[in-house]
């Protein structure tokens, strides 16, 4: 969802010493990338007011907090400062804070235009204790005339049911690669970076649908090496390249240990830690497109090796034996 | 069945367009209700003439005297009737028609005798029937109507503001009325259960219209009344309580008119309607007569009354008609839409019949038609509504549009002429315009959940029934002060008693899942009964101290609320303490809160209502015993759907019923969350996003609940669930509770019958076992070296792989992991072994293990054998062994526990009980306390607390006396002194033991051994 960024140069300068992730944090709904439906819906509430309590759930880096802040900013405008209470996991949010600070805030009188309410933003709400969440329950209801709640969390299961019941649940999904890529290009242009397609793709790949990670990696690469290309990116966000590992596993699935070993040897020579390698193998294997049964066997073997490596026998031999066993598994299959 | 009766009432607007859906749950529900109907009636019967009915019934029975059925008919109580049925059957051999319930048979049984005395009683019969009918109608008003169809109601409302009065007679029926009726009506085809019944129904109707009755017709009518009778038992309460606003008329605006209310009205209970009429000076009659002016008809009105109304030319009004009448008479409205939709009765039989036919055909229309109609009608209405808002003096913000509907309808000139405004309409504008403005503002700013919060107990979804929690609570609260005036001694009810009214309890506990109206129920009930509430919820600190200080003082206060708000002059003393979310009492802040709450309940002088989600929660369990238990169930989907559709309608959100159902199902029948979702989706509506976002919606709506391990393990192995789960989903199952999940899987994987051929099962089990064992290794690795990065690997081994291998379905019960119990047992045993090891340390060598393996069996047999073989004489020998090894009496038990194999008899069983007692006694007498036996003797110490001083005095002498061993003795003395000081403070132990020692010395000859053991004990220290 590429949009024009109307940030002027002045503003850029003002924000130049911010990390990019803050610098390019969307301020308007239109700038938010991904989850278009949900955001559009919220934008309506932003204009007409009277939004219900909401919970936004989704993986990190997809714009949950940003969305809520946008909503609050548009709803409250200038009175943002007085009328928004923002608490995240870095704040203490024990049961007494809920009972005192949040309740007091909810009771406060702030003059707002009609249809607007004070907003309590609870970021990372899933890290709140059950007790604190319990204490929140009735507060959410009693003061709903004046105060609305917006919660953001990664896993909605950790929000107790009564709270969920009081909120409308919005689910954010991971951003697609295209969405991230578009945003990256936009940022690159604004920052006047030299970049090539491959470099950006590499960043997108490592980000795995996490916009924040992508921007951070981009900034790290840009500031470290100047230009964004494949090599530089992998120098920054160093992990055994998933594509290599995928190839390796495919070779194993084709019962070709030689080719598989070549890749492994290459990874080893690059100096990756065996734990990283095996961790990535595990992850890649789970989404590998091979026969389900074979995949299970693979995962099993990988698990055994993983355990051994964690226990301390983290030699190349272990990894090689894994390849051998994978090939055997293929053969038996 | 319920709907089946509708066919009798040709003129009634029925709002149930979804009767086909209703039909299925109906029978079940009915049954339950029939059973309880007796009490219900008694509990809250608003009927005036109930006794009269009984009376008449009795009379009727007497008329039928020749029949042997007299006894049963006398009693109106259903249960009794039921009992009577078999005997009747034996007598009459009536065909047990399946069409009607047991009650029907009763009437059938009456048939045969009837013809005989037909001629004689014909006249009376008429009367009786009439009264019978009345009975039906009377009772019909209440009982639960669960399937509310607000949209349908909306239509009928919007379509039919029926302005009444005799004009109706003049007016020729416009083509629209039947349609309107049809729109609000159940399709006829669904109503009768069988064609036969339908035939009968029409027959019955004919009966009413014709005055000449043949025998058969009479029977039919009997049958019909029977059906009606049965029906009123199942009668619903008003469909949509409070959905309309009762207009504010001038007092006495209905003066001089007489009314009769029949059937189920849309928005009011019948009693309510009557009181409204009375309030405005109208008179309420119970029988249709010449003097009657208006018959207010609701759904399922009695056919007899309708017929008679016909005869007497009584104007028939709908509920809206009544309201309009009030407005009209009091000059409030400048007119409302006339005749169009009102339910009218024509003088002419012919036109009447014609109409009936018309209706019939109309009512065949499918519900879809109705829906369409609804859609057509609602938008324009809505627009008008906005314009007219100012005119309305809508007092309650909940129902602004009803009034609007009336006021925005065009003014018919005819009406204008007819109605002479009794009151000047000037009082309307100034006052109300501002009023409406503010309410509108307020409305815009309130969340939907608050906006559509029930304003009276009748509006609470799923709580309409007579046996509902609302009524129970209402009852309980009303009787509270009577029950707890301190004069009565109430009996704790049997926990299994069905219809306990909770009079024993001083507190009520409402429990149930979130979002179904517990708090609403509590507050509304209190409000309606005029109690002032003091609420404490989870957002308040509720520690022991605070509860004690604040609450107890609060409860003795008087509330000025009523006084300050000018509602009542009196200062209320009636409080209710609402403890909301008692399961939220958690953490340090609320320490002791629960105990304090229980204490409060015990000596409370006010009713206390507690609320929680999970009444089986350990925190709540202690509280449960002191509370009147009211469990809230999730309302059924249809019940919620009605309300949601109503809200959609009011908010002008277009939403397909299917979609609404989907949302409700996704929220797990949680009303509040459903409303929240609708509110959220409504925004999408306006964007026209609906089509685009369709696929994602269900996902949005879904509520995430953390699965318990039971559900997890079921999902792990169930083949059906696997179909739509990815590898990631399956792994996620493990993470619901990664410490319990592996145990559950391990415990239960053998209960699964995997898919596939039988011969593979063994290999599958083997593969699973292997995976589990690997999982255990990984687990050990994780916990041992805190290598949490391995957790996904464990998920694979402990959950994913077993699930894949054993994918199938559960055949056995899912068990709690036995490992946990076994583990704690093994811990306990090793602790016991360690204790034994410690105690015998002076006399034994070897480790704890060897203590358990090598010593324990022999030690035990050495102790037990003498007692088993010599009985009382063996006690001394046994005691010697124990003394030798410095064993405590308790150690004997642990020895037994350690050495007894499962399934084997304990060796102690061979010993006589008296011998055991003797052992214990002599042990206590002879053996001095060891350092490690401190706790066991505390009790004894307390008993001798008085003798402490003496004991201490004694002791010195004793020690000196016994001090034959010079060096040790002096040592002893020091020790004793030290011990005295130290232990008196700490445990107050040694004086006891020493005093005991002294007594034992004095009394027995065991002095040396006692003395010997004492230094030993000290030495050990």
CSV table of C-alpha atoms in Angstrom, one decimal, chain A residues 275 303 305-312, chain B residues 734-735 738 775 777-795:
chain,number,residue,atom,x,y,z
A,275,UNK,CA,23.0,-23.2,16.9
A,303,UNK,CA,15.2,-31.9,16.6
A,305,UNK,CA,20.5,-32.8,16.3
A,306,UNK,CA,19.3,-29.6,17.8
A,307,UNK,CA,19.2,-31.1,21.2
A,308,UNK,CA,22.7,-32.5,20.8
A,309,UNK,CA,24.0,-29.2,19.7
A,310,UNK,CA,22.4,-27.4,22.6
A,311,UNK,CA,24.0,-30.0,24.9
A,312,UNK,CA,27.4,-29.0,23.7
B,734,UNK,CA,1.7,-27.3,22.6
B,735,UNK,CA,2.3,-23.7,23.6
B,738,UNK,CA,3.9,-26.2,27.5
B,775,UNK,CA,10.4,-35.2,24.0
B,777,UNK,CA,15.0,-35.8,26.8
B,778,UNK,CA,14.5,-32.5,25.2
B,779,UNK,CA,12.4,-31.4,28.2
B,780,UNK,CA,15.2,-32.4,30.5
B,781,UNK,CA,17.6,-30.5,28.4
B,782,UNK,CA,15.4,-27.4,28.5
B,783,UNK,CA,14.9,-27.4,32.2
B,784,UNK,CA,18.3,-28.7,33.1
B,785,UNK,CA,20.4,-26.2,31.1
B,786,UNK,CA,17.6,-23.7,30.6
B,787,UNK,CA,18.0,-24.0,26.9
B,788,UNK,CA,14.6,-22.5,26.0
B,789,UNK,CA,15.5,-22.3,22.4
B,790,UNK,CA,14.7,-26.0,22.3
B,791,UNK,CA,11.0,-25.4,23.2
B,792,UNK,CA,9.9,-25.6,19.6
B,793,UNK,CA,11.7,-28.9,19.3
B,794,UNK,CA,9.9,-30.2,22.3
B,795,UNK,CA,6.7,-29.1,20.8
